Amino acid sequence: MTHEKPRSDEQALAGGSPVRTEPLPLEFPGVHYMDDREIEAVVSVLRARSPFRYYGMNLQKQVECLEAEFAGFLGVNHALAVTSGTGALHTALAALGVGPGHEVIVPAYLWVSVAAAVVNLGAIPVLADIDDTFCLDPSAVRRSITPRTRAVIMVHMSGAPGDVEAVRAVAREHGVYLLEDCAQCAGGSIHGKRVGTFGDMAVFSFQMNKNMTAGEGGCVVTNDRQLYRRAVACHDLGYARDDEGRLDTGDPELCLWGRGYRMDEIRAAILRVQLEKLPATIRAMRNSKYRIRQSLAPFEHVRLRRIIDPAGDTGCFLLTTYADAETAQAVKNALRAEGIVTFPQGVSNIRMTEWGLHLYYNNRSLVERKGLAFSLSENAGLARDYSKGACPVADSLFERSLVLAVPSCLTARDEDDIIRAFEKTLGSLH
Ligand SMILES: Cc1ncc(COP(=O)(O)O)c(C=O)c1O
């Protein structure tokens, strides 16, 4: 007697019923946890009619409190809230004195803002390849260092920390600054030490896709008092402020140029609430991600990203890698047919090659070497080739990997569906 396979076991692409028909939730981690507390925080600033951080009729000191609380959360001496992660990068590199004639090492897998901050200060970005952590490969950093290198930017990509201790060792050995970009990894850690505390400075973003958010926002942190004072001047108007919040142009060491990235009281009030919720937000994503990761372990066709310390992974993205580009595409198609998709603006289940300005060779301004930095005489001969092929390990990983966002509000049912879709798909690969 022959049994007909139940339709639900058959792949959706082969005519079976899809695992789900409802799109997965959108991924914006902090937004799912917004409630009356953020509303009350905003209203309290407006009631006080005090939206500016440095002075006002009834100053609430929300930004100052946020800075103290964020510094305490991380375990650093100083935090400076700014208006965006891009602004934080620009501010931190300016505080580190990056400028014409300098090279700054950046990873092949990044966000466009990382290269932008370097170029906007008149310096030259130098690409270094990544490894199976999807973050900077320490040996590639070592190979990229020249007498012109001023700093290395370690970007902790897609929610999980990179091998920052190894990169820091290389930076120390060569006497160059280490700046951590933790925009995608707020709250992440390695063996209990939080990202943002390994480098000379670190930056965060509080834009809506991030683990905590006020829609926009960012932060610069450091243990170094002088770098902090320089960052304060650079993010504001180029000078110090006195205790009353008035500009003080008297300090000869703080006679710089400002960039206008001051944080306002309303966003700071929201971010203070979001910071309190951050551990729960991360816990939810990490639990979902590791449940899915575990379920993939028996399948030999899928390789999982190397995570340095799973307990310190913030969990917001699951990256899976396959033998070749064709297999990655086939898995993506099959998963999508099973209903593993989000609403159009979400990032569920795409190939990494579709990941836009996270890929160095998709940054046209970089590839085409646009901007004053590339024509300055101080930088003559420093520009590199930034087109596809410059970082072969990254190129291969991008071709063969899929990105699945892990929303902070996944239900056990959503997780079951993702697992089932992977099982159906991977089980039929030969
Ligand atoms: C790694 C990285 N750095 C910097 C930024 C810039 O942050 P923002 O969007 O707040 O300017 C982002 C934002 O997506 C990012 O992912």
CSV table of N, CA, C and O and ligand atoms in Angstrom, one decimal, residues 83-87 89 110-111 113-114 155-157 181-184 203-207 209-210 216-218 358, ligand 1:
chain,number,residue,atom,x,y,z
A,83,THR,N,23.0,63.3,17.7
A,83,THR,CA,21.8,63.2,17.0
A,83,THR,C,21.7,62.0,16.1
A,83,THR,O,20.6,61.6,15.6
A,84,SER,N,22.8,61.3,15.8
A,84,SER,CA,22.7,60.1,14.9
A,84,SER,C,24.0,59.3,15.1
A,84,SER,O,25.0,59.8,15.6
A,85,GLY,N,24.0,58.0,14.6
A,85,GLY,CA,25.2,57.2,14.6
A,85,GLY,C,26.2,57.8,13.6
A,85,GLY,O,27.4,57.7,13.8
A,86,THR,N,25.7,58.3,12.5
A,86,THR,CA,26.6,58.9,11.5
A,86,THR,C,27.3,60.1,12.1
A,86,THR,O,28.5,60.3,12.0
A,87,GLY,N,26.5,60.9,12.9
A,87,GLY,CA,27.1,62.1,13.6
A,87,GLY,C,28.1,61.6,14.6
A,87,GLY,O,29.1,62.3,14.9
A,89,LEU,N,30.0,58.9,14.5
A,89,LEU,CA,31.2,58.5,13.9
A,89,LEU,C,32.0,59.7,13.5
A,89,LEU,O,33.3,59.8,13.7
A,110,LEU,N,29.9,46.7,6.2
A,110,LEU,CA,29.9,47.9,7.1
A,110,LEU,C,28.5,48.6,6.8
A,110,LEU,O,27.6,48.0,6.2
A,111,TRP,N,28.4,49.8,7.2
A,111,TRP,CA,27.3,50.7,6.7
A,111,TRP,C,28.0,51.9,6.1
A,111,TRP,O,29.1,52.3,6.5
A,113,SER,N,27.8,54.9,6.4
A,113,SER,CA,28.2,56.0,7.3
A,113,SER,C,29.6,55.9,7.8
A,113,SER,O,30.3,56.9,8.1
A,114,VAL,N,30.1,54.6,7.8
A,114,VAL,CA,31.5,54.4,8.4
A,114,VAL,C,32.5,55.0,7.4
A,114,VAL,O,33.4,55.8,7.8
A,155,VAL,N,33.6,47.3,13.3
A,155,VAL,CA,32.1,47.5,13.3
A,155,VAL,C,31.6,46.1,13.7
A,155,VAL,O,31.8,45.1,13.1
A,156,HIS,N,30.8,46.1,14.8
A,156,HIS,CA,30.1,44.9,15.3
A,156,HIS,C,28.9,44.7,14.5
A,156,HIS,O,27.8,45.3,14.8
A,157,MET,N,28.9,43.9,13.4
A,157,MET,CA,27.8,43.9,12.5
A,157,MET,C,26.7,42.9,12.9
A,157,MET,O,26.9,41.9,13.5
A,181,ASP,N,32.4,50.6,16.3
A,181,ASP,CA,31.1,51.0,15.9
A,181,ASP,C,30.1,50.0,16.4
A,181,ASP,O,30.0,48.9,15.8
A,182,CYS,N,29.3,50.3,17.4
A,182,CYS,CA,28.4,49.4,18.0
A,182,CYS,C,26.9,49.7,17.6
A,182,CYS,O,26.0,49.3,18.3
A,183,ALA,N,26.8,50.4,16.5
A,183,ALA,CA,25.4,50.8,16.1
A,183,ALA,C,24.5,49.6,16.0
A,183,ALA,O,23.3,49.7,16.3
A,184,GLN,N,25.0,48.5,15.5
A,184,GLN,CA,24.1,47.3,15.3
A,184,GLN,C,24.2,46.3,16.4
A,184,GLN,O,23.7,45.2,16.3
A,203,VAL,N,31.1,54.2,19.2
A,203,VAL,CA,29.9,54.9,18.8
A,203,VAL,C,28.7,54.0,18.8
A,203,VAL,O,28.8,52.8,18.6
A,204,PHE,N,27.5,54.6,19.0
A,204,PHE,CA,26.2,53.9,18.9
A,204,PHE,C,25.2,54.7,18.1
A,204,PHE,O,25.4,55.9,17.9
A,205,SER,N,24.2,54.0,17.6
A,205,SER,CA,23.1,54.6,16.9
A,205,SER,C,21.8,54.3,17.6
A,205,SER,O,21.6,53.1,18.0
A,206,PHE,N,20.9,55.2,17.6
A,206,PHE,CA,19.6,55.0,18.2
A,206,PHE,C,18.5,55.2,17.1
A,206,PHE,O,17.4,55.6,17.4
A,207,GLN,N,18.9,55.0,15.9
A,207,GLN,CA,18.0,55.1,14.7
A,207,GLN,C,17.0,53.9,14.9
A,207,GLN,O,17.2,53.0,15.6
A,209,ASN,N,16.1,51.2,13.4
A,209,ASN,CA,16.4,49.8,13.3
A,209,ASN,C,17.2,49.2,14.4
A,209,ASN,O,17.4,48.0,14.4
A,210,LYS,N,17.5,50.0,15.4
A,210,LYS,CA,18.5,49.6,16.4
A,210,LYS,C,17.9,49.1,17.6
A,210,LYS,O,16.7,49.2,17.9
A,216,GLU,N,15.7,58.5,15.9
A,216,GLU,CA,17.1,59.0,15.5
A,216,GLU,C,17.8,59.2,16.8
A,216,GLU,O,17.2,59.3,17.9
A,217,GLY,N,19.1,59.2,16.7
A,217,GLY,CA,20.0,59.5,17.9
A,217,GLY,C,21.3,58.7,17.8
A,217,GLY,O,21.4,57.8,17.0
A,218,GLY,N,22.2,59.1,18.6
A,218,GLY,CA,23.5,58.3,18.7
A,218,GLY,C,24.2,58.7,19.9
A,218,GLY,O,23.8,59.5,20.7
A,358,HIS,N,25.4,48.1,2.9
A,358,HIS,CA,26.2,47.3,3.9
A,358,HIS,C,27.4,46.7,3.2
A,358,HIS,O,28.3,46.2,3.9
B,1,LIG,C1,27.2,50.0,11.5
B,1,LIG,C2,26.5,51.3,11.5
B,1,LIG,N1,27.2,52.4,11.7
B,1,LIG,C3,26.6,53.7,11.7
B,1,LIG,C4,25.3,53.8,11.5
B,1,LIG,C5,24.7,55.1,11.3
B,1,LIG,O1,23.7,55.4,12.3
B,1,LIG,P1,22.5,56.5,12.0
B,1,LIG,O2,21.5,55.9,11.0
B,1,LIG,O3,22.0,56.7,13.3
B,1,LIG,O4,23.2,57.7,11.4
B,1,LIG,C6,24.5,52.6,11.2
B,1,LIG,C7,23.0,52.8,10.9
B,1,LIG,O5,22.4,52.0,10.3
B,1,LIG,C8,25.1,51.4,11.2
B,1,LIG,O6,24.4,50.3,10.9
